[in-house]
mmCIF file with all atom_site columns, C-alpha atoms in Angstrom:
data_model
loop_
_atom_site.group_PDB
_atom_site.id
_atom_site.type_symbol
_atom_site.label_atom_id
_atom_site.label_alt_id
_atom_site.label_comp_id
_atom_site.label_asym_id
_atom_site.label_entity_id
_atom_site.label_seq_id
_atom_site.pdbx_PDB_ins_code
_atom_site.Cartn_x
_atom_site.Cartn_y
_atom_site.Cartn_z
_atom_site.occupancy
_atom_site.B_iso_or_equiv
_atom_site.pdbx_formal_charge
_atom_site.auth_seq_id
_atom_site.auth_comp_id
_atom_site.auth_asym_id
_atom_site.auth_atom_id
_atom_site.pdbx_PDB_model_num
ATOM 1   C CA . SER A 1 1   ? -27.228 -3.539  14.161  1.00 46.00 ? 8   SER A CA 1
ATOM 2   C CA . ARG A 1 2   ? -28.107 -4.581  10.656  1.00 47.00 ? 9   ARG A CA 1
ATOM 3   C CA . ALA A 1 3   ? -27.294 -7.967  9.195   1.00 49.00 ? 10  ALA A CA 1
ATOM 4   C CA . PRO A 1 4   ? -24.317 -8.052  6.821   1.00 48.00 ? 11  PRO A CA 1
ATOM 5   C CA . THR A 1 5   ? -25.320 -7.130  3.297   1.00 47.00 ? 12  THR A CA 1
ATOM 6   C CA . GLU A 1 6   ? -24.597 -9.274  0.299   1.00 48.00 ? 13  GLU A CA 1
ATOM 7   C CA . HIS A 1 7   ? -23.016 -7.815  -2.803  1.00 44.00 ? 14  HIS A CA 1
ATOM 8   C CA . THR A 1 8   ? -25.531 -7.689  -5.626  1.00 43.00 ? 15  THR A CA 1
ATOM 9   C CA . THR A 1 9   ? -23.071 -7.018  -8.431  1.00 49.00 ? 16  THR A CA 1
ATOM 10  C CA . LYS A 1 10  ? -19.782 -8.408  -9.599  1.00 62.00 ? 17  LYS A CA 1
ATOM 11  C CA . ASP A 1 11  ? -18.465 -4.987  -10.551 1.00 71.00 ? 18  ASP A CA 1
ATOM 12  C CA . ASN A 1 12  ? -15.741 -3.600  -8.320  1.00 83.00 ? 19  ASN A CA 1
ATOM 13  C CA . ASP A 1 13  ? -14.240 -0.184  -8.014  1.00 82.00 ? 20  ASP A CA 1
ATOM 14  C CA . ALA A 1 14  ? -11.550 1.538   -6.002  1.00 85.00 ? 21  ALA A CA 1
ATOM 15  C CA . GLY A 1 15  ? -12.031 4.995   -4.630  1.00 80.00 ? 22  GLY A CA 1
ATOM 16  C CA . VAL A 1 16  ? -10.765 7.352   -1.977  1.00 84.00 ? 23  VAL A CA 1
ATOM 17  C CA . VAL A 1 17  ? -13.008 9.590   0.108   1.00 80.00 ? 24  VAL A CA 1
ATOM 18  C CA . SER A 1 18  ? -11.637 12.102  2.592   1.00 85.00 ? 25  SER A CA 1
ATOM 19  C CA . SER A 1 19  ? -13.208 13.780  5.608   1.00 83.00 ? 26  SER A CA 1
ATOM 20  C CA . ASP A 1 20  ? -12.921 17.195  3.944   1.00 90.00 ? 27  ASP A CA 1
ATOM 21  C CA . GLY A 1 21  ? -15.143 16.067  1.074   1.00 87.00 ? 28  GLY A CA 1
ATOM 22  C CA . LYS A 1 22  ? -12.447 15.531  -1.542  1.00 91.00 ? 29  LYS A CA 1
ATOM 23  C CA . LYS A 1 23  ? -12.841 12.372  -3.619  1.00 91.00 ? 30  LYS A CA 1
ATOM 24  C CA . MET A 1 24  ? -10.533 10.541  -5.952  1.00 91.00 ? 31  MET A CA 1
ATOM 25  C CA . PRO A 1 25  ? -12.236 9.670   -9.235  1.00 91.00 ? 32  PRO A CA 1
ATOM 26  C CA . SER A 1 26  ? -13.308 6.036   -8.998  1.00 89.00 ? 33  SER A CA 1
ATOM 27  C CA . TYR A 1 27  ? -11.252 3.376   -10.704 1.00 91.00 ? 34  TYR A CA 1
ATOM 28  C CA . PHE A 1 28  ? -13.459 0.640   -12.139 1.00 92.00 ? 35  PHE A CA 1
ATOM 29  C CA . PHE A 1 29  ? -12.027 -2.833  -12.491 1.00 91.00 ? 36  PHE A CA 1
ATOM 30  C CA . LYS A 1 30  ? -12.981 -4.665  -15.664 1.00 91.00 ? 37  LYS A CA 1
ATOM 31  C CA . PRO A 1 31  ? -16.396 -6.371  -15.426 1.00 90.00 ? 38  PRO A CA 1
ATOM 32  C CA . GLY A 1 32  ? -15.906 -9.807  -13.912 1.00 87.00 ? 39  GLY A CA 1
ATOM 33  C CA . GLU A 1 33  ? -12.235 -9.133  -13.102 1.00 90.00 ? 40  GLU A CA 1
ATOM 34  C CA . LYS A 1 34  ? -11.093 -10.960 -9.990  1.00 91.00 ? 41  LYS A CA 1
ATOM 35  C CA . VAL A 1 35  ? -9.781  -8.383  -7.529  1.00 93.00 ? 42  VAL A CA 1
ATOM 36  C CA . ASP A 1 36  ? -7.059  -10.428 -5.903  1.00 95.00 ? 43  ASP A CA 1
ATOM 37  C CA . THR A 1 37  ? -3.904  -9.135  -4.238  1.00 96.00 ? 44  THR A CA 1
ATOM 38  C CA . ALA A 1 38  ? -2.065  -8.659  -7.543  1.00 97.00 ? 45  ALA A CA 1
ATOM 39  C CA . ALA A 1 39  ? -4.901  -6.690  -9.170  1.00 95.00 ? 46  ALA A CA 1
ATOM 40  C CA . TYR A 1 40  ? -5.529  -4.556  -6.083  1.00 95.00 ? 47  TYR A CA 1
ATOM 41  C CA . TYR A 1 41  ? -1.839  -3.858  -5.475  1.00 97.00 ? 48  TYR A CA 1
ATOM 42  C CA . LYS A 1 42  ? -1.365  -2.692  -9.061  1.00 96.00 ? 49  LYS A CA 1
ATOM 43  C CA . VAL A 1 43  ? -4.259  -0.211  -8.772  1.00 95.00 ? 50  VAL A CA 1
ATOM 44  C CA . LEU A 1 44  ? -3.212  0.845   -5.272  1.00 95.00 ? 51  LEU A CA 1
ATOM 45  C CA . ARG A 1 45  ? 0.383   1.487   -6.344  1.00 97.00 ? 52  ARG A CA 1
ATOM 46  C CA . TRP A 1 46  ? -0.154  3.172   -9.706  1.00 96.00 ? 53  TRP A CA 1
ATOM 47  C CA . THR A 1 47  ? -3.641  4.721   -9.531  1.00 94.00 ? 54  THR A CA 1
ATOM 48  C CA . VAL A 1 48  ? -4.626  5.287   -5.905  1.00 94.00 ? 55  VAL A CA 1
ATOM 49  C CA . LEU A 1 49  ? -1.326  6.252   -4.233  1.00 94.00 ? 56  LEU A CA 1
ATOM 50  C CA . PRO A 1 50  ? -0.652  9.320   -6.407  1.00 95.00 ? 57  PRO A CA 1
ATOM 51  C CA . TRP A 1 51  ? -3.972  10.877  -5.373  1.00 94.00 ? 58  TRP A CA 1
ATOM 52  C CA . PRO A 1 52  ? -3.326  11.418  -1.629  1.00 93.00 ? 59  PRO A CA 1
ATOM 53  C CA . ARG A 1 53  ? 0.271   12.359  -2.383  1.00 93.00 ? 60  ARG A CA 1
ATOM 54  C CA . THR A 1 54  ? -0.812  15.202  -4.678  1.00 95.00 ? 61  THR A CA 1
ATOM 55  C CA . THR A 1 55  ? -3.994  16.132  -2.797  1.00 95.00 ? 62  THR A CA 1
ATOM 56  C CA . TYR A 1 56  ? -2.310  16.167  0.629   1.00 94.00 ? 63  TYR A CA 1
ATOM 57  C CA . PRO A 1 57  ? 1.382   16.838  -0.062  1.00 94.00 ? 64  PRO A CA 1
ATOM 58  C CA . ASP A 1 58  ? 1.968   17.593  3.625   1.00 94.00 ? 65  ASP A CA 1
ATOM 59  C CA . GLY A 1 59  ? 0.925   14.009  4.457   1.00 91.00 ? 66  GLY A CA 1
ATOM 60  C CA . ASN A 1 60  ? -2.089  15.125  6.483   1.00 91.00 ? 67  ASN A CA 1
ATOM 61  C CA . TYR A 1 61  ? -4.233  12.044  5.891   1.00 89.00 ? 68  TYR A CA 1
ATOM 62  C CA . THR A 1 62  ? -4.912  8.624   7.382   1.00 88.00 ? 69  THR A CA 1
ATOM 63  C CA . TRP A 1 63  ? -5.328  5.606   5.122   1.00 88.00 ? 70  TRP A CA 1
ATOM 64  C CA . THR A 1 64  ? -7.755  2.879   6.092   1.00 85.00 ? 71  THR A CA 1
ATOM 65  C CA . GLN A 1 65  ? -9.244  -0.139  4.358   1.00 84.00 ? 72  GLN A CA 1
ATOM 66  C CA . ASP A 1 66  ? -11.781 -2.778  5.219   1.00 79.00 ? 73  ASP A CA 1
ATOM 67  C CA . GLY A 1 67  ? -11.022 -6.438  5.806   1.00 79.00 ? 74  GLY A CA 1
ATOM 68  C CA . ALA A 1 68  ? -11.261 -7.613  2.191   1.00 84.00 ? 75  ALA A CA 1
ATOM 69  C CA . PRO A 1 69  ? -8.677  -10.346 1.554   1.00 90.00 ? 76  PRO A CA 1
ATOM 70  C CA . CYS A 1 70  ? -6.809  -8.235  -1.011  1.00 92.00 ? 77  CYS A CA 1
ATOM 71  C CA . HIS A 1 71  ? -6.594  -5.395  1.554   1.00 89.00 ? 78  HIS A CA 1
ATOM 72  C CA . THR A 1 72  ? -5.269  -7.623  4.323   1.00 89.00 ? 79  THR A CA 1
ATOM 73  C CA . SER A 1 73  ? -2.687  -9.496  2.258   1.00 93.00 ? 80  SER A CA 1
ATOM 74  C CA . LYS A 1 74  ? 0.890   -9.279  3.503   1.00 94.00 ? 81  LYS A CA 1
ATOM 75  C CA . LYS A 1 75  ? 1.999   -7.480  0.339   1.00 96.00 ? 82  LYS A CA 1
ATOM 76  C CA . VAL A 1 76  ? -0.586  -4.704  0.778   1.00 94.00 ? 83  VAL A CA 1
ATOM 77  C CA . GLN A 1 77  ? -0.162  -4.508  4.558   1.00 92.00 ? 84  GLN A CA 1
ATOM 78  C CA . ASP A 1 78  ? 3.600   -4.053  4.067   1.00 94.00 ? 85  ASP A CA 1
ATOM 79  C CA . PHE A 1 79  ? 3.171   -1.552  1.226   1.00 95.00 ? 86  PHE A CA 1
ATOM 80  C CA . CYS A 1 80  ? 0.740   0.858   2.876   1.00 94.00 ? 87  CYS A CA 1
ATOM 81  C CA . PRO A 1 81  ? 2.781   1.879   5.947   1.00 93.00 ? 88  PRO A CA 1
ATOM 82  C CA . ALA A 1 82  ? 5.910   2.159   3.803   1.00 96.00 ? 89  ALA A CA 1
ATOM 83  C CA . HIS A 1 83  ? 4.297   4.526   1.269   1.00 95.00 ? 90  HIS A CA 1
ATOM 84  C CA . MET A 1 84  ? 1.425   6.300   3.005   1.00 92.00 ? 91  MET A CA 1
ATOM 85  C CA . SER A 1 85  ? 1.420   8.977   5.656   1.00 88.00 ? 92  SER A CA 1
ATOM 86  C CA . ASP A 1 86  ? -0.564  7.278   8.414   1.00 90.00 ? 93  ASP A CA 1
ATOM 87  C CA . VAL A 1 87  ? -2.247  3.881   8.167   1.00 90.00 ? 94  VAL A CA 1
ATOM 88  C CA . TRP A 1 88  ? -5.003  2.292   10.211  1.00 85.00 ? 95  TRP A CA 1
ATOM 89  C CA . PRO A 1 89  ? -4.668  -1.434  9.503   1.00 74.00 ? 96  PRO A CA 1
ATOM 90  C CA . ALA A 1 90  ? -7.696  -3.606  8.826   1.00 69.00 ? 97  ALA A CA 1
ATOM 91  C CA . HIS A 1 91  ? -7.658  -5.148  12.310  1.00 73.00 ? 98  HIS A CA 1
ATOM 92  C CA . MET A 1 92  ? -8.693  -1.749  13.723  1.00 77.00 ? 99  MET A CA 1
ATOM 93  C CA . TRP A 1 93  ? -12.105 -2.021  12.012  1.00 70.00 ? 100 TRP A CA 1
ATOM 94  C CA . PRO A 1 94  ? -14.911 -4.437  12.923  1.00 65.00 ? 101 PRO A CA 1
ATOM 95  C CA . SER A 1 95  ? -15.424 -7.161  10.335  1.00 63.00 ? 102 SER A CA 1
ATOM 96  C CA . SER A 1 96  ? -18.552 -7.175  8.162   1.00 60.00 ? 103 SER A CA 1
ATOM 97  C CA . SER A 1 97  ? -20.009 -4.042  9.715   1.00 60.00 ? 104 SER A CA 1
ATOM 98  C CA . PRO A 1 98  ? -22.458 -2.314  7.355   1.00 60.00 ? 105 PRO A CA 1
ATOM 99  C CA . ASP A 1 99  ? -22.853 0.365   10.039  1.00 59.00 ? 106 ASP A CA 1
ATOM 100 C CA . LEU A 1 100 ? -19.244 1.401   9.490   1.00 57.00 ? 107 LEU A CA 1
ATOM 101 C CA . ASN A 1 101 ? -18.996 1.498   5.712   1.00 58.00 ? 108 ASN A CA 1
ATOM 102 C CA . LEU A 1 102 ? -16.563 4.311   4.916   1.00 56.00 ? 109 LEU A CA 1
ATOM 103 C CA . LEU A 1 103 ? -18.351 5.201   1.700   1.00 55.00 ? 110 LEU A CA 1
ATOM 104 C CA . ASP A 1 104 ? -21.528 5.932   3.682   1.00 56.00 ? 111 ASP A CA 1
ATOM 105 C CA . PHE A 1 105 ? -19.747 9.016   4.993   1.00 52.00 ? 112 PHE A CA 1
ATOM 106 C CA . SER A 1 106 ? -18.788 10.427  1.597   1.00 49.00 ? 113 SER A CA 1
#
């Protein structure tokens, strides 16, 4: 297993990658913007959520996130199961595992 990697940039983006190869266009947070629960929730609710709803109108998708604090906040953890088809919560994924980075499979 590799050692955890350190982030080398302060730029953050949000994106969705599916197992069938479809990808949501990335949303880039403003340079230096702190991606806290409020910032992430706003993008999740108004930018990210419409994509799986229109791409998979039959609800045939599973939503998962890593253990970033904004992903594991109560607000986001309550929102996702209430608005998304199927949700794998953060506790189902190993913490700090570079071998299981979802974007590596895109």
